[in-house]
XYZ file of C-alpha atoms in Angstrom:
463
model
C 193.865 125.681 123.226
C 192.927 124.659 126.705
C 194.272 127.564 128.782
C 193.355 126.393 132.237
C 193.251 122.607 132.393
C 190.772 120.836 134.606
C 191.913 119.253 137.725
C 193.333 115.886 136.856
C 191.508 113.900 139.604
C 187.874 114.735 139.546
C 185.275 113.530 141.941
C 181.715 113.121 140.790
C 179.394 115.832 141.943
C 182.316 118.170 142.842
C 182.491 121.579 141.089
C 185.530 122.542 139.013
C 186.276 125.144 136.155
C 188.336 125.115 132.978
C 189.033 127.704 130.370
C 189.760 127.536 126.679
C 191.340 130.257 124.512
C 191.101 131.262 120.950
C 194.382 132.512 119.742
C 193.050 134.427 116.719
C 190.400 136.248 118.779
C 190.570 139.501 116.790
C 189.834 137.591 113.598
C 186.328 136.381 114.847
C 183.463 137.660 112.826
C 181.045 140.005 114.718
C 177.475 138.752 115.124
C 176.146 135.661 116.797
C 178.154 134.677 120.005
C 180.420 131.703 119.633
C 179.172 128.804 121.951
C 181.747 126.131 123.051
C 180.415 122.823 124.229
C 182.328 120.223 126.378
C 181.738 116.614 126.918
C 183.716 113.889 128.592
C 185.309 111.142 126.453
C 187.183 107.803 127.156
C 190.832 107.082 126.303
C 189.661 104.909 123.329
C 187.632 107.754 122.045
C 190.417 110.268 122.369
C 192.655 107.745 120.490
C 190.153 107.302 117.575
C 189.876 111.213 117.474
C 193.582 111.508 117.114
C 194.261 108.610 114.771
C 191.128 108.492 112.596
C 189.547 111.885 113.089
C 186.422 110.054 114.435
C 184.354 112.541 116.528
C 183.020 110.727 119.585
C 179.214 110.018 119.302
C 178.642 107.956 122.405
C 178.153 109.861 125.551
C 180.000 108.231 128.493
C 179.241 110.820 131.165
C 176.921 113.544 132.150
C 178.466 117.019 132.444
C 176.770 119.853 134.257
C 177.217 123.380 132.931
C 179.105 122.055 129.809
C 178.598 125.166 127.633
C 180.286 128.552 127.566
C 180.387 131.649 125.494
C 183.616 132.874 123.881
C 184.295 136.344 125.135
C 186.887 139.067 124.653
C 188.586 139.783 128.169
C 190.128 143.089 129.481
C 193.454 141.413 128.847
C 192.616 141.360 125.042
C 192.409 137.525 125.063
C 189.444 135.658 123.673
C 188.408 132.937 126.243
C 185.467 130.797 127.231
C 185.411 129.878 130.918
C 183.305 126.866 132.170
C 182.382 127.762 135.672
C 180.841 125.305 138.173
C 181.274 122.449 135.890
C 180.781 119.075 137.383
C 180.485 115.348 136.429
C 177.025 114.002 137.447
C 177.872 110.425 136.447
C 180.187 108.406 134.557
C 180.118 105.170 132.486
C 183.017 102.938 133.054
C 184.722 100.856 130.141
C 185.242 97.209 130.584
C 188.471 96.787 132.371
C 191.352 94.725 131.312
C 192.635 91.991 133.783
C 193.631 93.550 137.166
C 193.168 97.205 135.873
C 191.558 99.349 138.630
C 188.964 102.077 138.108
C 191.531 104.557 139.219
C 193.699 103.574 136.280
C 190.984 104.613 133.698
C 191.645 107.830 131.955
C 189.267 110.331 130.485
C 189.478 113.738 128.877
C 187.231 116.685 128.251
C 186.463 117.271 124.621
C 185.687 120.883 123.480
C 183.974 121.700 120.146
C 182.642 124.827 118.500
C 182.065 126.491 115.024
C 183.847 129.874 114.621
C 183.404 132.244 111.528
C 186.383 134.249 110.538
C 186.154 137.778 109.153
C 186.436 137.599 105.390
C 185.579 133.895 105.217
C 182.159 132.555 104.167
C 182.538 129.065 105.734
C 182.594 128.618 109.495
C 185.559 126.484 110.813
C 184.882 123.505 113.014
C 187.384 123.488 115.958
C 187.907 120.866 118.576
C 190.414 120.324 121.429
C 190.921 117.813 124.227
C 192.239 118.407 127.728
C 194.951 116.540 129.593
C 193.861 113.234 130.805
C 191.705 113.058 134.053
C 190.795 110.240 136.376
C 187.184 110.242 137.593
C 186.493 109.085 141.119
C 183.378 108.771 143.223
C 184.838 108.883 146.784
C 187.866 110.577 148.425
C 189.106 107.256 149.354
C 190.109 106.674 145.690
C 192.134 109.869 145.465
C 195.456 108.333 146.347
C 195.414 105.719 143.677
C 193.937 108.079 141.196
C 196.855 110.576 141.722
C 199.351 107.761 141.323
C 197.905 107.272 137.647
C 198.357 110.964 136.962
C 201.754 111.178 138.295
C 202.912 108.311 136.150
C 201.112 110.017 133.173
C 202.564 113.417 133.708
C 206.161 112.280 134.467
C 206.610 109.616 131.782
C 204.333 110.264 128.767
C 206.122 110.893 125.514
C 205.611 114.154 123.439
C 202.959 113.702 120.795
C 202.081 110.381 121.988
C 198.874 108.363 121.088
C 196.326 109.190 123.776
C 197.048 108.348 126.635
C 199.810 105.892 126.125
C 202.462 105.624 128.838
C 205.481 103.132 129.227
C 204.897 100.195 131.482
C 208.486 100.568 132.883
C 210.830 103.394 133.365
C 214.445 103.865 134.565
C 214.834 104.344 138.217
C 216.764 107.596 137.782
C 213.640 109.088 136.124
C 211.418 107.796 138.837
C 213.767 109.123 141.523
C 213.688 112.659 139.916
C 209.874 112.390 139.868
C 209.665 111.361 143.440
C 211.969 114.232 144.508
C 210.034 116.723 142.461
C 206.667 115.618 143.966
C 207.996 115.679 147.404
C 209.541 119.256 147.197
C 206.498 120.570 145.338
C 203.894 119.235 147.715
C 205.921 120.026 150.942
C 207.032 123.381 149.686
C 210.663 122.955 150.375
C 213.937 123.629 148.590
C 215.788 120.654 150.292
C 215.997 117.707 148.005
C 216.867 113.904 148.651
C 220.483 113.167 149.391
C 222.061 109.852 148.279
C 221.111 108.119 151.395
C 217.519 108.966 150.744
C 217.681 107.918 146.983
C 219.406 104.718 147.738
C 216.867 103.624 150.398
C 213.940 104.481 148.168
C 215.523 102.282 145.348
C 215.966 99.430 147.751
C 212.330 99.695 148.954
C 210.826 99.846 145.546
C 212.818 97.023 144.237
C 212.707 94.964 147.471
C 216.431 94.648 147.637
C 217.406 95.819 151.059
C 220.719 93.975 151.095
C 222.051 95.252 147.804
C 224.132 98.291 147.696
C 224.778 98.611 143.949
C 223.743 101.189 141.336
C 220.075 101.155 140.768
C 219.965 104.255 138.343
C 219.512 102.207 135.179
C 217.213 99.512 136.606
C 213.549 99.545 135.394
C 210.663 100.382 137.668
C 207.247 98.948 136.625
C 203.966 100.458 137.241
C 202.987 97.494 139.288
C 206.035 98.016 141.510
C 204.961 101.727 141.911
C 201.286 101.275 142.826
C 199.805 97.826 142.263
C 201.833 95.273 144.162
C 201.884 95.458 147.935
C 205.302 95.975 149.548
C 206.555 92.748 151.110
C 204.942 92.076 154.404
C 202.879 95.476 154.253
C 199.252 96.109 153.315
C 200.144 98.993 151.121
C 201.918 100.027 147.811
C 205.069 101.916 147.462
C 203.216 104.992 146.349
C 200.653 104.761 149.159
C 203.519 104.617 151.640
C 205.509 107.478 149.992
C 202.438 109.659 149.748
C 201.833 109.170 153.493
C 205.316 110.593 154.143
C 204.524 113.554 151.927
C 201.301 114.316 153.824
C 202.968 113.903 157.159
C 205.795 116.240 156.269
C 203.687 118.696 154.611
C 201.296 119.055 157.607
C 203.698 118.770 160.641
C 207.383 118.543 159.618
C 208.072 121.030 156.799
C 210.306 123.266 158.848
C 212.173 120.294 160.331
C 212.886 118.774 156.925
C 213.915 122.193 155.522
C 216.286 122.828 158.363
C 218.113 119.517 157.741
C 216.828 118.090 161.047
C 215.104 114.890 159.632
C 217.533 112.320 158.039
C 214.518 111.000 156.239
C 214.618 107.944 154.038
C 217.294 105.565 155.408
C 217.477 101.783 155.733
C 218.374 100.017 158.928
C 221.770 98.900 157.538
C 222.846 102.500 156.752
C 221.380 103.568 160.101
C 223.567 101.085 162.030
C 226.602 102.120 159.862
C 226.434 105.784 160.769
C 225.297 105.343 164.426
C 227.540 102.379 165.502
C 230.465 104.550 166.606
C 228.485 107.440 168.270
C 228.093 108.012 171.869
C 225.010 106.862 173.737
C 222.038 109.309 173.272
C 223.005 110.157 169.786
C 219.830 110.005 167.614
C 218.447 110.941 164.278
C 214.870 111.173 162.819
C 213.782 108.925 159.979
C 210.486 108.084 158.284
C 208.971 104.845 159.288
C 209.122 102.078 156.646
C 206.657 99.874 158.374
C 203.491 102.117 158.372
C 202.137 104.938 156.350
C 202.917 108.439 157.412
C 205.159 107.938 160.562
C 208.429 109.426 161.886
C 210.520 107.605 164.415
C 213.493 108.404 166.530
C 216.464 105.971 166.135
C 219.061 106.411 168.888
C 222.136 104.802 170.425
C 221.585 103.010 173.748
C 223.684 100.914 176.094
C 223.123 97.177 175.748
C 222.897 94.646 178.495
C 226.455 93.407 178.019
C 228.037 96.844 178.157
C 228.139 97.515 174.506
C 225.705 99.534 172.418
C 222.575 98.935 170.504
C 220.350 100.829 168.151
C 216.877 101.389 169.345
C 213.899 102.830 167.379
C 210.994 104.555 169.184
C 207.414 103.784 168.059
C 206.631 106.035 165.028
C 204.625 109.138 165.587
C 201.848 109.649 163.145
C 199.922 112.628 162.002
C 197.347 112.129 164.712
C 200.172 111.862 167.400
C 201.771 115.174 166.251
C 198.435 116.933 166.414
C 198.384 116.041 170.080
C 202.025 116.951 170.705
C 204.599 118.342 168.420
C 207.676 116.555 167.367
C 209.928 119.276 169.080
C 208.188 118.823 172.299
C 208.409 115.100 172.201
C 212.086 115.377 171.683
C 212.420 117.560 174.672
C 210.358 115.143 176.760
C 212.804 112.265 176.192
C 215.870 112.857 178.496
C 218.052 109.922 177.227
C 218.302 111.304 173.639
C 220.845 114.059 173.945
C 222.707 114.824 170.638
C 221.243 114.806 167.156
C 223.626 113.174 164.674
C 226.368 113.849 164.210
C 227.062 115.433 167.484
C 225.034 118.571 168.165
C 223.225 118.993 171.604
C 219.553 118.624 170.924
C 218.573 121.760 172.842
C 220.775 123.813 170.722
C 219.156 122.449 167.556
C 215.546 121.926 168.524
C 215.142 124.788 171.014
C 213.124 126.855 168.650
C 210.679 123.973 168.095
C 210.023 123.791 171.940
C 206.712 125.391 173.073
C 205.702 126.169 176.604
C 201.872 126.540 176.513
C 200.772 128.103 179.838
C 198.398 126.032 181.621
C 194.838 127.442 181.770
C 193.757 128.876 185.058
C 191.651 126.468 187.155
C 188.088 127.788 187.265
C 186.261 124.501 187.812
C 187.775 122.974 190.875
C 189.559 120.245 188.844
C 193.350 119.747 188.985
C 194.947 120.942 185.844
C 196.975 118.362 183.833
C 199.630 118.505 180.945
C 200.841 115.970 178.388
C 204.295 114.503 178.214
C 205.985 111.857 176.260
C 207.152 108.560 177.959
C 209.207 105.903 176.271
C 209.383 102.232 177.226
C 206.405 102.062 179.493
C 204.037 99.107 179.322
C 200.857 99.973 177.505
C 197.714 100.361 179.575
C 195.699 97.989 177.348
C 195.879 94.396 176.144
C 196.356 95.232 172.490
C 199.804 94.992 171.002
C 201.536 98.170 170.001
C 203.218 98.596 166.769
C 206.915 98.423 166.619
C 209.482 98.173 163.905
C 211.717 95.773 165.487
C 211.551 93.427 168.538
C 213.758 96.070 170.375
C 211.680 98.995 169.448
C 210.226 101.138 172.375
C 206.622 102.152 172.711
C 206.052 105.897 173.142
C 203.180 106.967 175.225
C 201.587 110.234 176.355
C 200.945 110.622 180.065
C 199.110 113.382 181.955
C 201.490 115.148 184.411
C 200.771 117.702 187.021
C 202.334 121.203 186.679
C 204.994 120.399 189.045
C 206.349 117.591 186.978
C 206.544 119.459 183.788
C 209.857 119.247 181.871
C 212.033 122.353 182.736
C 212.856 124.717 179.905
C 216.387 124.749 178.695
C 218.341 128.036 178.181
C 217.842 129.609 174.751
C 220.484 128.798 172.124
C 220.832 130.634 168.743
C 222.253 128.733 165.807
C 224.116 130.312 163.011
C 223.212 128.915 159.594
C 226.590 126.955 159.360
C 225.827 125.282 162.629
C 222.559 123.649 161.293
C 222.557 119.925 161.033
C 223.899 118.777 157.759
C 224.075 115.073 156.766
C 226.941 114.156 154.554
C 225.782 112.110 151.527
C 227.774 109.149 150.700
C 229.475 108.948 147.404
C 227.285 107.146 144.871
C 226.026 107.071 141.217
C 222.927 108.932 142.112
C 224.621 111.832 143.661
C 224.096 115.173 142.064
C 221.078 113.882 140.207
C 218.827 116.811 140.956
C 220.971 119.622 139.919
C 219.110 120.071 136.613
C 215.651 119.714 138.083
C 213.139 122.215 136.662
C 210.680 123.793 138.944
C 208.066 121.041 139.950
C 205.298 123.628 140.556
C 202.359 122.923 138.404
C 203.778 119.597 137.220
C 201.259 117.657 139.301
C 198.008 119.569 139.496
C 196.153 119.335 142.853
C 192.751 118.155 143.135
C 190.492 119.933 145.354
C 188.356 117.025 146.623
C 185.522 117.243 149.219
C 184.859 113.921 150.901
C 181.396 113.127 151.999
C 179.306 110.024 152.842
C 179.422 107.605 149.851
C 176.348 106.877 147.967
C 175.369 103.287 147.157
C 177.050 103.559 143.691
C 180.286 104.967 145.300
C 180.400 102.079 147.929
C 180.165 99.527 144.992
C 182.853 101.314 143.059
C 185.111 101.453 146.010
C 184.583 97.709 146.640
C 185.495 97.176 142.972
C 188.636 99.123 143.587
C 189.726 96.820 146.500
C 188.797 93.655 144.629
C 191.077 94.756 141.761
C-alpha cells in the first residue's frame, strides 16, 4: 500500500517524497534486498491497469530517484521511502476540447517482486498512488488544486481511475467549500446560512433568487472553467483568494466572529437598513480576488440613509497596515453590527508602533487610512458600486496620529455573533468530519519559467 502519498500537485523539478509499505513484512524471505521501482503513468494507463491488467509499457515522464529498498523500520513496519524524488519532464496526452493541462491527471505506479518464506515463486506486486496533477510553474497551482479538490471531494469509492462526476449537488459542494476553508485557515468557525446562500447565488449566477439551492447541481465548468459574469476569474479562483487572504491576515478576526464574510448586497441592505449611522460590518469583496471591504451606514444627501462600501483591502494593503488599525483610523464607523462599539470589539487588534528615534535629520512619518479622498493619480480606482469610497494611506506627522482609546475587555458572550437566517441549508455542517488531510498541500517553489514552462502556461490560458 502507499503509506505516504505524494503531493497531489507536483511541479516539475521540485523534490518530494513518498513511502510504500508491505503489510506482510515479517514474511519476506531473507536474502537479496527487495527493490521497488516507481514510474509515472497517465489516467488512461491507470484505467487499463485496473480494467485489463495491462502493465504500462510507454514511459510518459522521467522520474529522478525512482527506486527504493524495502526495509524493516524500528517501528516493526516494512517500508520503502522514495526520498528527493522529482519529475524531470512529462509527456502530455492529447487534450479533449477545452480541457486544460491542469485538468490532466497522472499517478505514480509502484512495482516489485517479493519472495515469501516457504514459497518458491516470487510474487509480482503493484500499486498506484492517488491521482496527481503535474505543473511546470507556480502560476498553474491554483487551477491544478481545483482539479484535485473536485477529485478528492466527489470521486466514488472503487471508481474507474480517475472518473469523477461532471455535476454534483450544491449541498455537497457547500460542505467541500466549508471544509477547505476551515482546514486551510485553521479555524473552527464554519459558514452560516448567509454565507452559504451567497456562495450559492454566486456560483449559480442567481443574485436575485432567494430559494433553496441545496439540490441544484453544480458543474465542473461553473466551479473552475467559466468566468464569473463580468469578472476575469472563475468561482474557485475568487474563493481561493479569500482563503489565502484570511489565512495570512484575517484568521483571528474570522475566528472571533468579527467578519461577516460572504454576503450579497441584497442581504447587506436588509440587515443594515434600520441601523444607526456609523454601523458597519466586514465582508469579502465579490468584485476582486482576495479583498475585504467595510460596508457601513451613512447619511444620504436627502436626510435619509445609504449603504457605502469602502474600497477593498487586499493582502498587499494589509501587509502595509493591519485591518484593525484601518478600522481605528476611520472615525465615522463607530459600531460593528449589530450594535457593539468598535473600540470594545477591535481594541485588541490595535497596535501602537512607537516611532523610531530620528537619527538622520529627517522628519519622522507614520501611516494612516483616509477614506473618500481624491486619488493622487489619473488612473481610476477600483470600486464595487458607484457610491463606494476609495481608501488611501497618507503619511502623518507624529502629532496627528490617532489617539488610543481606553482598553476594553470583552467576555466571551460579548463577542460579535451574527444570527443566521432560517433556511434549508442551516445546520448542514453538524456532521462534518475533520477536513485535515482531505486536501493535501503542495509545497511548490516558484522560480523563473523556462521556455517549455512559458509555452505550457500560454496553453493553459488559451484553453
